[in-house]
mmCIF file of N, CA and C in Angstrom:
data_model
loop_
_atom_site.group_PDB
_atom_site.id
_atom_site.type_symbol
_atom_site.label_atom_id
_atom_site.label_comp_id
_atom_site.label_asym_id
_atom_site.label_seq_id
_atom_site.Cartn_x
_atom_site.Cartn_y
_atom_site.Cartn_z
ATOM 1 N N UNK A 1 12.306 4.468 68.521
ATOM 2 C CA UNK A 1 10.876 4.177 68.544
ATOM 3 C C UNK A 1 10.535 3.547 69.896
ATOM 4 N N UNK A 2 9.514 4.050 70.545
ATOM 5 C CA UNK A 2 9.125 3.507 71.852
ATOM 6 C C UNK A 2 8.175 2.330 71.679
ATOM 7 N N UNK A 3 8.245 1.439 72.630
ATOM 8 C CA UNK A 3 7.427 0.224 72.592
ATOM 9 C C UNK A 3 6.076 0.496 73.250
ATOM 10 N N UNK A 4 4.998 0.125 72.590
ATOM 11 C CA UNK A 4 3.655 0.285 73.147
ATOM 12 C C UNK A 4 3.280 -0.988 73.898
ATOM 13 N N UNK A 5 2.825 -0.824 75.114
ATOM 14 C CA UNK A 5 2.398 -1.957 75.926
ATOM 15 C C UNK A 5 0.989 -1.677 76.431
ATOM 16 N N UNK A 6 0.295 -2.705 76.920
ATOM 17 C CA UNK A 6 -1.053 -2.479 77.447
ATOM 18 C C UNK A 6 -1.073 -1.526 78.640
ATOM 19 N N UNK A 7 0.069 -1.388 79.318
ATOM 20 C CA UNK A 7 0.123 -0.550 80.513
ATOM 21 C C UNK A 7 0.772 0.804 80.251
ATOM 22 N N UNK A 8 0.883 1.196 78.985
ATOM 23 C CA UNK A 8 1.555 2.447 78.673
ATOM 24 C C UNK A 8 0.623 3.664 78.759
ATOM 25 N N UNK A 9 -0.626 3.453 79.077
ATOM 26 C CA UNK A 9 -1.554 4.573 79.215
ATOM 27 C C UNK A 9 -1.164 5.426 80.414
ATOM 28 N N UNK A 10 -1.229 6.755 80.283
ATOM 29 C CA UNK A 10 -0.896 7.615 81.422
ATOM 30 C C UNK A 10 -1.921 7.512 82.554
ATOM 31 N N UNK A 11 -3.049 6.873 82.316
ATOM 32 C CA UNK A 11 -4.061 6.715 83.353
ATOM 33 C C UNK A 11 -3.818 5.492 84.235
ATOM 34 N N UNK A 12 -2.921 4.613 83.811
ATOM 35 C CA UNK A 12 -2.597 3.413 84.589
ATOM 36 C C UNK A 12 -1.291 3.670 85.323
ATOM 37 N N UNK A 13 -1.380 4.013 86.584
ATOM 38 C CA UNK A 13 -0.213 4.367 87.372
ATOM 39 C C UNK A 13 0.195 3.222 88.292
ATOM 40 N N UNK A 14 1.481 2.926 88.338
ATOM 41 C CA UNK A 14 2.002 1.918 89.264
ATOM 42 C C UNK A 14 1.851 0.487 88.797
ATOM 43 N N UNK A 15 1.663 0.255 87.511
ATOM 44 C CA UNK A 15 1.497 -1.107 87.003
ATOM 45 C C UNK A 15 2.782 -1.663 86.393
ATOM 46 N N UNK A 16 3.918 -1.039 86.691
ATOM 47 C CA UNK A 16 5.198 -1.485 86.130
ATOM 48 C C UNK A 16 5.509 -2.923 86.526
ATOM 49 N N UNK A 17 5.272 -3.266 87.796
ATOM 50 C CA UNK A 17 5.574 -4.622 88.275
ATOM 51 C C UNK A 17 4.708 -5.654 87.556
ATOM 52 N N UNK A 18 3.463 -5.318 87.270
ATOM 53 C CA UNK A 18 2.581 -6.255 86.576
ATOM 54 C C UNK A 18 3.072 -6.490 85.153
ATOM 55 N N UNK A 19 3.543 -5.435 84.522
ATOM 56 C CA UNK A 19 4.056 -5.570 83.159
ATOM 57 C C UNK A 19 5.280 -6.483 83.140
ATOM 58 N N UNK A 20 6.169 -6.328 84.112
ATOM 59 C CA UNK A 20 7.351 -7.189 84.197
ATOM 60 C C UNK A 20 6.953 -8.638 84.477
ATOM 61 N N UNK A 21 5.945 -8.824 85.297
ATOM 62 C CA UNK A 21 5.459 -10.172 85.604
ATOM 63 C C UNK A 21 4.911 -10.838 84.347
ATOM 64 N N UNK A 22 4.152 -10.105 83.558
ATOM 65 C CA UNK A 22 3.605 -10.652 82.314
ATOM 66 C C UNK A 22 4.717 -11.022 81.339
ATOM 67 N N UNK A 23 5.746 -10.215 81.260
ATOM 68 C CA UNK A 23 6.876 -10.531 80.391
ATOM 69 C C UNK A 23 7.583 -11.802 80.857
ATOM 70 N N UNK A 24 7.762 -11.940 82.175
ATOM 71 C CA UNK A 24 8.417 -13.124 82.727
ATOM 72 C C UNK A 24 7.579 -14.376 82.462
ATOM 73 N N UNK A 25 6.265 -14.263 82.593
ATOM 74 C CA UNK A 25 5.398 -15.416 82.341
ATOM 75 C C UNK A 25 5.434 -15.836 80.882
ATOM 76 N N UNK A 26 5.526 -14.864 79.987
ATOM 77 C CA UNK A 26 5.581 -15.185 78.563
ATOM 78 C C UNK A 26 6.854 -15.937 78.209
ATOM 79 N N UNK A 27 7.946 -15.680 78.946
ATOM 80 C CA UNK A 27 9.224 -16.328 78.661
ATOM 81 C C UNK A 27 9.329 -17.724 79.259
ATOM 82 N N UNK A 28 8.562 -18.023 80.312
ATOM 83 C CA UNK A 28 8.667 -19.346 80.952
ATOM 84 C C UNK A 28 7.977 -20.379 80.080
ATOM 85 N N UNK A 29 8.718 -21.434 79.722
ATOM 86 C CA UNK A 29 8.159 -22.422 78.811
ATOM 87 C C UNK A 29 8.153 -23.836 79.362
ATOM 88 N N UNK A 30 8.699 -24.052 80.558
ATOM 89 C CA UNK A 30 8.769 -25.394 81.119
ATOM 90 C C UNK A 30 7.377 -25.855 81.534
ATOM 91 N N UNK A 31 7.041 -27.073 81.159
ATOM 92 C CA UNK A 31 5.706 -27.579 81.474
ATOM 93 C C UNK A 31 5.736 -28.680 82.528
ATOM 94 N N UNK A 32 6.850 -28.799 83.247
ATOM 95 C CA UNK A 32 6.961 -29.832 84.278
ATOM 96 C C UNK A 32 6.954 -29.189 85.642
ATOM 97 N N UNK A 33 6.225 -29.690 86.571
ATOM 98 C CA UNK A 33 5.268 -30.798 86.484
ATOM 99 C C UNK A 33 3.921 -30.300 85.958
ATOM 100 N N UNK A 34 3.146 -31.200 85.370
ATOM 101 C CA UNK A 34 1.820 -30.786 84.926
ATOM 102 C C UNK A 34 0.940 -30.428 86.117
ATOM 103 N N UNK A 35 -0.024 -29.547 85.884
ATOM 104 C CA UNK A 35 -0.868 -29.083 86.987
ATOM 105 C C UNK A 35 -2.277 -28.771 86.490
ATOM 106 N N UNK A 36 -3.201 -28.744 87.434
ATOM 107 C CA UNK A 36 -4.582 -28.313 87.201
ATOM 108 C C UNK A 36 -4.869 -27.141 88.138
ATOM 109 N N UNK A 37 -5.754 -26.267 87.705
ATOM 110 C CA UNK A 37 -6.272 -25.221 88.580
ATOM 111 C C UNK A 37 -7.784 -25.320 88.502
ATOM 112 N N UNK A 38 -8.415 -25.493 89.650
ATOM 113 C CA UNK A 38 -9.874 -25.615 89.649
ATOM 114 C C UNK A 38 -10.498 -24.615 90.613
ATOM 115 N N UNK A 39 -11.692 -24.230 90.284
ATOM 116 C CA UNK A 39 -12.460 -23.318 91.127
ATOM 117 C C UNK A 39 -13.387 -24.156 91.994
ATOM 118 N N UNK A 40 -13.276 -23.961 93.302
ATOM 119 C CA UNK A 40 -14.149 -24.650 94.235
ATOM 120 C C UNK A 40 -15.251 -23.686 94.618
ATOM 121 N N UNK A 41 -16.474 -24.105 94.533
ATOM 122 C CA UNK A 41 -17.601 -23.227 94.818
ATOM 123 C C UNK A 41 -17.599 -22.704 96.240
ATOM 124 N N UNK A 42 -18.115 -21.522 96.392
ATOM 125 C CA UNK A 42 -18.236 -20.927 97.721
ATOM 126 C C UNK A 42 -19.303 -21.693 98.491
ATOM 127 N N UNK A 43 -19.007 -21.965 99.763
ATOM 128 C CA UNK A 43 -19.970 -22.696 100.585
ATOM 129 C C UNK A 43 -20.011 -22.101 101.981
ATOM 130 N N UNK A 44 -21.146 -22.207 102.617
ATOM 131 C CA UNK A 44 -21.332 -21.733 103.992
ATOM 132 C C UNK A 44 -20.935 -20.267 104.176
ATOM 133 N N UNK A 45 -21.170 -19.468 103.156
ATOM 134 C CA UNK A 45 -20.854 -18.050 103.258
ATOM 135 C C UNK A 45 -19.373 -17.744 103.145
ATOM 136 N N UNK A 46 -18.558 -18.753 102.852
ATOM 137 C CA UNK A 46 -17.124 -18.536 102.710
ATOM 138 C C UNK A 46 -16.826 -17.995 101.317
ATOM 139 N N UNK A 47 -15.664 -17.393 101.187
ATOM 140 C CA UNK A 47 -15.245 -16.844 99.909
ATOM 141 C C UNK A 47 -14.942 -17.965 98.921
ATOM 142 N N UNK A 48 -14.949 -17.615 97.650
ATOM 143 C CA UNK A 48 -14.605 -18.562 96.602
ATOM 144 C C UNK A 48 -13.174 -19.046 96.808
ATOM 145 N N UNK A 49 -12.935 -20.328 96.519
ATOM 146 C CA UNK A 49 -11.603 -20.904 96.693
ATOM 147 C C UNK A 49 -11.092 -21.456 95.380
ATOM 148 N N UNK A 50 -9.772 -21.542 95.276
ATOM 149 C CA UNK A 50 -9.113 -22.160 94.136
ATOM 150 C C UNK A 50 -8.245 -23.296 94.660
ATOM 151 N N UNK A 51 -8.035 -24.309 93.828
ATOM 152 C CA UNK A 51 -7.141 -25.411 94.176
ATOM 153 C C UNK A 51 -6.188 -25.649 93.013
ATOM 154 N N UNK A 52 -4.900 -25.608 93.317
ATOM 155 C CA UNK A 52 -3.868 -25.946 92.340
ATOM 156 C C UNK A 52 -3.405 -27.354 92.685
ATOM 157 N N UNK A 53 -3.445 -28.263 91.700
ATOM 158 C CA UNK A 53 -3.016 -29.637 91.913
ATOM 159 C C UNK A 53 -1.864 -29.928 90.960
ATOM 160 N N UNK A 54 -0.718 -30.302 91.522
ATOM 161 C CA UNK A 54 0.463 -30.628 90.730
ATOM 162 C C UNK A 54 0.731 -32.121 90.792
ATOM 163 N N UNK A 55 1.090 -32.723 89.659
ATOM 164 C CA UNK A 55 1.433 -34.137 89.600
ATOM 165 C C UNK A 55 2.901 -34.285 89.976
ATOM 166 N N UNK A 56 3.158 -34.757 91.195
ATOM 167 C CA UNK A 56 4.526 -34.853 91.722
ATOM 168 C C UNK A 56 4.843 -36.283 92.148
ATOM 169 N N UNK A 57 4.482 -37.244 91.308
ATOM 170 C CA UNK A 57 4.741 -38.649 91.626
ATOM 171 C C UNK A 57 6.232 -38.861 91.834
ATOM 172 N N UNK A 58 6.574 -39.596 92.889
ATOM 173 C CA UNK A 58 7.965 -39.890 93.194
ATOM 174 C C UNK A 58 8.588 -38.905 94.171
ATOM 175 N N UNK A 59 7.911 -37.810 94.448
ATOM 176 C CA UNK A 59 8.425 -36.831 95.409
ATOM 177 C C UNK A 59 7.795 -37.090 96.770
ATOM 178 N N UNK A 60 8.623 -37.107 97.795
ATOM 179 C CA UNK A 60 8.134 -37.229 99.172
ATOM 180 C C UNK A 60 7.874 -35.824 99.712
ATOM 181 N N UNK A 61 7.201 -35.759 100.853
ATOM 182 C CA UNK A 61 6.915 -34.468 101.476
ATOM 183 C C UNK A 61 8.206 -33.689 101.724
ATOM 184 N N UNK A 62 9.258 -34.382 102.120
ATOM 185 C CA UNK A 62 10.531 -33.711 102.415
ATOM 186 C C UNK A 62 11.228 -33.200 101.149
ATOM 187 N N UNK A 63 10.830 -33.695 99.975
ATOM 188 C CA UNK A 63 11.410 -33.246 98.705
ATOM 189 C C UNK A 63 10.732 -31.988 98.172
ATOM 190 N N UNK A 64 9.601 -31.608 98.757
ATOM 191 C CA UNK A 64 8.798 -30.501 98.240
ATOM 192 C C UNK A 64 8.854 -29.300 99.175
ATOM 193 N N UNK A 65 8.777 -28.126 98.591
ATOM 194 C CA UNK A 65 8.800 -26.883 99.349
ATOM 195 C C UNK A 65 7.776 -25.934 98.722
ATOM 196 N N UNK A 66 6.818 -25.483 99.518
ATOM 197 C CA UNK A 66 5.791 -24.549 99.053
ATOM 198 C C UNK A 66 5.949 -23.258 99.848
ATOM 199 N N UNK A 67 6.206 -22.149 99.147
ATOM 200 C CA UNK A 67 6.396 -20.863 99.810
ATOM 201 C C UNK A 67 5.647 -19.770 99.059
ATOM 202 N N UNK A 68 5.387 -18.684 99.765
ATOM 203 C CA UNK A 68 4.876 -17.479 99.106
ATOM 204 C C UNK A 68 5.938 -16.407 99.282
ATOM 205 N N UNK A 69 6.161 -15.683 98.211
ATOM 206 C CA UNK A 69 7.157 -14.624 98.194
ATOM 207 C C UNK A 69 6.519 -13.444 97.481
ATOM 208 N N UNK A 70 6.248 -12.388 98.244
ATOM 209 C CA UNK A 70 5.519 -11.224 97.748
ATOM 210 C C UNK A 70 4.196 -11.702 97.163
ATOM 211 N N UNK A 71 3.985 -11.565 95.862
ATOM 212 C CA UNK A 71 2.704 -11.973 95.283
ATOM 213 C C UNK A 71 2.848 -13.243 94.451
ATOM 214 N N UNK A 72 3.815 -14.102 94.803
ATOM 215 C CA UNK A 72 4.017 -15.339 94.063
ATOM 216 C C UNK A 72 3.924 -16.545 94.988
ATOM 217 N N UNK A 73 3.307 -17.598 94.469
ATOM 218 C CA UNK A 73 3.318 -18.901 95.109
ATOM 219 C C UNK A 73 4.388 -19.705 94.386
ATOM 220 N N UNK A 74 5.379 -20.193 95.126
ATOM 221 C CA UNK A 74 6.495 -20.921 94.519
ATOM 222 C C UNK A 74 6.506 -22.338 95.066
ATOM 223 N N UNK A 75 6.482 -23.300 94.150
ATOM 224 C CA UNK A 75 6.537 -24.718 94.512
ATOM 225 C C UNK A 75 7.838 -25.274 93.948
ATOM 226 N N UNK A 76 8.666 -25.818 94.828
ATOM 227 C CA UNK A 76 9.950 -26.386 94.412
ATOM 228 C C UNK A 76 9.977 -27.868 94.765
ATOM 229 N N UNK A 77 10.592 -28.640 93.899
ATOM 230 C CA UNK A 77 10.786 -30.060 94.143
ATOM 231 C C UNK A 77 12.233 -30.427 93.905
ATOM 232 N N UNK A 78 12.828 -31.141 94.856
ATOM 233 C CA UNK A 78 14.222 -31.574 94.738
ATOM 234 C C UNK A 78 14.302 -33.053 95.088
ATOM 235 N N UNK A 79 14.744 -33.843 94.154
ATOM 236 C CA UNK A 79 14.965 -35.260 94.416
ATOM 237 C C UNK A 79 16.459 -35.525 94.390
ATOM 238 N N UNK A 80 16.913 -36.351 95.307
ATOM 239 C CA UNK A 80 18.331 -36.711 95.315
ATOM 240 C C UNK A 80 18.520 -37.967 94.486
ATOM 241 N N UNK A 81 19.639 -38.017 93.806
ATOM 242 C CA UNK A 81 19.955 -39.173 92.972
ATOM 243 C C UNK A 81 20.526 -40.275 93.846
ATOM 244 N N UNK A 82 19.911 -41.454 93.814
ATOM 245 C CA UNK A 82 20.349 -42.591 94.620
ATOM 246 C C UNK A 82 21.507 -43.286 93.895
ATOM 247 N N UNK A 83 22.725 -43.100 94.399
ATOM 248 C CA UNK A 83 23.905 -43.659 93.725
ATOM 249 C C UNK A 83 24.127 -45.136 94.048
ATOM 250 N N UNK A 84 23.413 -45.651 95.032
ATOM 251 C CA UNK A 84 23.596 -47.060 95.419
ATOM 252 C C UNK A 84 22.882 -48.010 94.472
ATOM 253 N N UNK A 85 21.954 -47.511 93.704
ATOM 254 C CA UNK A 85 21.178 -48.380 92.809
ATOM 255 C C UNK A 85 21.815 -48.427 91.431
ATOM 256 N N UNK A 86 21.768 -49.605 90.812
ATOM 257 C CA UNK A 86 22.293 -49.764 89.458
ATOM 258 C C UNK A 86 21.105 -49.961 88.516
ATOM 259 N N UNK A 87 20.951 -49.052 87.593
ATOM 260 C CA UNK A 87 19.824 -49.101 86.665
ATOM 261 C C UNK A 87 20.257 -49.736 85.347
ATOM 262 N N UNK A 88 19.450 -50.667 84.843
ATOM 263 C CA UNK A 88 19.652 -51.208 83.505
ATOM 264 C C UNK A 88 18.997 -50.298 82.478
ATOM 265 N N UNK A 89 17.896 -49.690 82.872
ATOM 266 C CA UNK A 89 17.230 -48.675 82.053
ATOM 267 C C UNK A 89 16.687 -47.627 83.003
ATOM 268 N N UNK A 90 16.877 -46.375 82.689
ATOM 269 C CA UNK A 90 16.387 -45.310 83.561
ATOM 270 C C UNK A 90 15.471 -44.405 82.757
ATOM 271 N N UNK A 91 14.182 -44.654 82.865
ATOM 272 C CA UNK A 91 13.183 -43.839 82.176
ATOM 273 C C UNK A 91 12.554 -42.803 83.088
ATOM 274 N N UNK A 92 12.724 -42.988 84.391
ATOM 275 C CA UNK A 92 12.184 -42.042 85.371
ATOM 276 C C UNK A 92 13.375 -41.304 85.970
ATOM 277 N N UNK A 93 13.553 -40.085 85.548
ATOM 278 C CA UNK A 93 14.702 -39.309 86.014
ATOM 279 C C UNK A 93 14.375 -38.621 87.330
ATOM 280 N N UNK A 94 15.388 -38.517 88.179
ATOM 281 C CA UNK A 94 15.261 -37.718 89.396
ATOM 282 C C UNK A 94 15.539 -36.277 88.970
ATOM 283 N N UNK A 95 14.519 -35.464 88.944
ATOM 284 C CA UNK A 95 14.705 -34.105 88.462
ATOM 285 C C UNK A 95 14.193 -33.098 89.455
ATOM 286 N N UNK A 96 14.638 -31.888 89.282
ATOM 287 C CA UNK A 96 14.207 -30.787 90.124
ATOM 288 C C UNK A 96 13.257 -29.917 89.324
ATOM 289 N N UNK A 97 12.419 -29.184 90.038
ATOM 290 C CA UNK A 97 11.543 -28.242 89.351
ATOM 291 C C UNK A 97 11.259 -27.060 90.256
ATOM 292 N N UNK A 98 10.833 -25.998 89.606
ATOM 293 C CA UNK A 98 10.315 -24.822 90.311
ATOM 294 C C UNK A 98 9.165 -24.287 89.476
ATOM 295 N N UNK A 99 8.004 -24.221 90.084
ATOM 296 C CA UNK A 99 6.798 -23.734 89.399
ATOM 297 C C UNK A 99 6.301 -22.523 90.172
ATOM 298 N N UNK A 100 6.105 -21.411 89.463
ATOM 299 C CA UNK A 100 5.653 -20.164 90.096
ATOM 300 C C UNK A 100 4.264 -19.800 89.599
ATOM 301 N N UNK A 101 3.427 -19.362 90.516
ATOM 302 C CA UNK A 101 2.093 -18.870 90.200
ATOM 303 C C UNK A 101 1.992 -17.453 90.757
ATOM 304 N N UNK A 102 1.577 -16.513 89.939
ATOM 305 C CA UNK A 102 1.412 -15.135 90.391
ATOM 306 C C UNK A 102 0.036 -15.017 91.033
ATOM 307 N N UNK A 103 0.003 -14.502 92.255
ATOM 308 C CA UNK A 103 -1.247 -14.372 93.003
ATOM 309 C C UNK A 103 -1.742 -12.936 92.941
ATOM 310 N N UNK A 104 -3.028 -12.785 92.796
ATOM 311 C CA UNK A 104 -3.640 -11.460 92.823
ATOM 312 C C UNK A 104 -3.594 -10.920 94.248
ATOM 313 N N UNK A 105 -3.702 -9.621 94.374
ATOM 314 C CA UNK A 105 -3.721 -9.015 95.705
ATOM 315 C C UNK A 105 -4.852 -9.615 96.523
ATOM 316 N N UNK A 106 -4.561 -9.956 97.762
ATOM 317 C CA UNK A 106 -5.574 -10.499 98.660
ATOM 318 C C UNK A 106 -5.657 -12.010 98.661
ATOM 319 N N UNK A 107 -5.048 -12.680 97.669
ATOM 320 C CA UNK A 107 -5.073 -14.148 97.647
ATOM 321 C C UNK A 107 -4.178 -14.663 98.761
ATOM 322 N N UNK A 108 -4.617 -15.732 99.418
ATOM 323 C CA UNK A 108 -3.797 -16.330 100.467
ATOM 324 C C UNK A 108 -3.882 -17.842 100.373
ATOM 325 N N UNK A 109 -2.798 -18.492 100.775
ATOM 326 C CA UNK A 109 -2.725 -19.953 100.754
ATOM 327 C C UNK A 109 -3.347 -20.467 102.040
ATOM 328 N N UNK A 110 -4.330 -21.355 101.892
ATOM 329 C CA UNK A 110 -5.031 -21.924 103.041
ATOM 330 C C UNK A 110 -4.309 -23.160 103.551
ATOM 331 N N UNK A 111 -3.808 -23.990 102.630
ATOM 332 C CA UNK A 111 -3.119 -25.208 103.040
ATOM 333 C C UNK A 111 -2.640 -26.002 101.845
ATOM 334 N N UNK A 112 -1.831 -27.028 102.111
ATOM 335 C CA UNK A 112 -1.309 -27.904 101.070
ATOM 336 C C UNK A 112 -1.365 -29.342 101.564
ATOM 337 N N UNK A 113 -1.641 -30.268 100.638
ATOM 338 C CA UNK A 113 -1.763 -31.681 100.998
ATOM 339 C C UNK A 113 -1.151 -32.531 99.892
ATOM 340 N N UNK A 114 -0.366 -33.534 100.283
ATOM 341 C CA UNK A 114 0.235 -34.479 99.343
ATOM 342 C C UNK A 114 -0.458 -35.824 99.520
ATOM 343 N N UNK A 115 -1.077 -36.297 98.438
ATOM 344 C CA UNK A 115 -1.810 -37.559 98.509
ATOM 345 C C UNK A 115 -1.758 -38.243 97.149
ATOM 346 N N UNK A 116 -1.320 -39.493 97.134
ATOM 347 C CA UNK A 116 -1.267 -40.308 95.913
ATOM 348 C C UNK A 116 -0.490 -39.635 94.785
ATOM 349 N N UNK A 117 0.605 -38.981 95.098
ATOM 350 C CA UNK A 117 1.433 -38.354 94.071
ATOM 351 C C UNK A 117 0.905 -37.025 93.558
ATOM 352 N N UNK A 118 -0.135 -36.499 94.195
ATOM 353 C CA UNK A 118 -0.694 -35.207 93.803
ATOM 354 C C UNK A 118 -0.557 -34.222 94.960
ATOM 355 N N UNK A 119 0.028 -33.073 94.683
ATOM 356 C CA UNK A 119 0.159 -32.014 95.669
ATOM 357 C C UNK A 119 -0.952 -31.003 95.407
ATOM 358 N N UNK A 120 -1.870 -30.870 96.365
ATOM 359 C CA UNK A 120 -2.987 -29.932 96.240
ATOM 360 C C UNK A 120 -2.739 -28.739 97.149
ATOM 361 N N UNK A 121 -2.852 -27.543 96.580
ATOM 362 C CA UNK A 121 -2.657 -26.305 97.326
ATOM 363 C C UNK A 121 -3.943 -25.504 97.213
ATOM 364 N N UNK A 122 -4.567 -25.221 98.349
ATOM 365 C CA UNK A 122 -5.826 -24.479 98.371
ATOM 366 C C UNK A 122 -5.558 -23.007 98.651
ATOM 367 N N UNK A 123 -6.256 -22.155 97.901
ATOM 368 C CA UNK A 123 -6.146 -20.710 98.056
ATOM 369 C C UNK A 123 -7.532 -20.117 98.200
ATOM 370 N N UNK A 124 -7.611 -18.976 98.857
ATOM 371 C CA UNK A 124 -8.881 -18.258 98.889
ATOM 372 C C UNK A 124 -8.604 -16.764 98.808
ATOM 373 N N UNK A 125 -9.656 -16.040 98.521
ATOM 374 C CA UNK A 125 -9.571 -14.587 98.484
ATOM 375 C C UNK A 125 -10.773 -14.052 99.254
ATOM 376 N N UNK A 126 -10.531 -13.603 100.478
ATOM 377 C CA UNK A 126 -11.640 -13.050 101.250
ATOM 378 C C UNK A 126 -12.203 -11.815 100.548
ATOM 379 N N UNK A 127 -13.469 -11.568 100.774
ATOM 380 C CA UNK A 127 -14.115 -10.385 100.202
ATOM 381 C C UNK A 127 -13.360 -9.141 100.633
ATOM 382 N N UNK A 128 -12.998 -8.336 99.691
ATOM 383 C CA UNK A 128 -12.275 -7.103 100.005
ATOM 384 C C UNK A 128 -13.240 -6.067 100.574
ATOM 385 N N UNK A 129 -12.739 -5.341 101.551
ATOM 386 C CA UNK A 129 -13.557 -4.274 102.122
ATOM 387 C C UNK A 129 -13.538 -3.084 101.170
ATOM 388 N N UNK A 130 -14.677 -2.464 101.032
ATOM 389 C CA UNK A 130 -14.735 -1.249 100.223
ATOM 390 C C UNK A 130 -14.252 -0.112 101.097
ATOM 391 N N UNK A 131 -13.183 0.494 100.672
ATOM 392 C CA UNK A 131 -12.568 1.540 101.464
ATOM 393 C C UNK A 131 -12.688 2.864 100.724
ATOM 394 N N UNK A 132 -13.391 3.797 101.333
ATOM 395 C CA UNK A 132 -13.515 5.139 100.782
ATOM 396 C C UNK A 132 -12.838 6.069 101.772
ATOM 397 N N UNK A 133 -11.905 6.834 101.269
ATOM 398 C CA UNK A 133 -11.149 7.720 102.130
ATOM 399 C C UNK A 133 -11.181 9.131 101.555
ATOM 400 N N UNK A 134 -11.502 10.087 102.367
ATOM 401 C CA UNK A 134 -11.539 11.493 101.972
ATOM 402 C C UNK A 134 -10.130 12.046 102.041
ATOM 403 N N UNK A 135 -9.689 12.689 100.986
ATOM 404 C CA UNK A 135 -8.368 13.298 100.930
ATOM 405 C C UNK A 135 -8.536 14.793 101.141
ATOM 406 N N UNK A 136 -7.890 15.291 102.172
ATOM 407 C CA UNK A 136 -7.958 16.721 102.443
ATOM 408 C C UNK A 136 -7.068 17.477 101.458
ATOM 409 N N UNK A 137 -7.568 18.616 101.026
ATOM 410 C CA UNK A 137 -6.831 19.473 100.115
ATOM 411 C C UNK A 137 -6.277 20.633 100.903
ATOM 412 N N UNK A 138 -4.969 20.786 100.875
ATOM 413 C CA UNK A 138 -4.384 21.927 101.592
ATOM 414 C C UNK A 138 -4.178 23.085 100.616
ATOM 415 N N UNK A 139 -4.391 24.284 101.125
ATOM 416 C CA UNK A 139 -4.235 25.485 100.323
ATOM 417 C C UNK A 139 -3.048 26.257 100.876
ATOM 418 N N UNK A 140 -2.105 26.553 99.978
ATOM 419 C CA UNK A 140 -0.926 27.313 100.396
ATOM 420 C C UNK A 140 -0.975 28.702 99.766
ATOM 421 N N UNK A 141 -0.682 29.701 100.578
ATOM 422 C CA UNK A 141 -0.704 31.082 100.076
ATOM 423 C C UNK A 141 0.593 31.464 99.437
#
């Protein structure tokens, strides 16, 4: 028996990667670090912007890494365990994380800022050009 998916229509060509991305997102269950995504209004004729804000208290700039890989925004955090300190109680663990956000075509990262334990990453999507292209039909005898 074959599996029916939203992208199994013969009219949707080349959406295999999107289907795999959706499956991967459904399997990811880690909720650390918490984050917000907000829409920033378009101003001065600029395109609409988005801001992703992650709560990364305890992480320094050198502990964080923000990269884009194909159509993904990847935020990694690595804290080193301080072995010189002796804890009587340790409720704040030094932990690592990796948070991935899938970006739509045309989305680009404008910048990132770390302030008061919050990492803000700004994205925008410039208006796409409407491209109409005539395809020549060749006739073979």
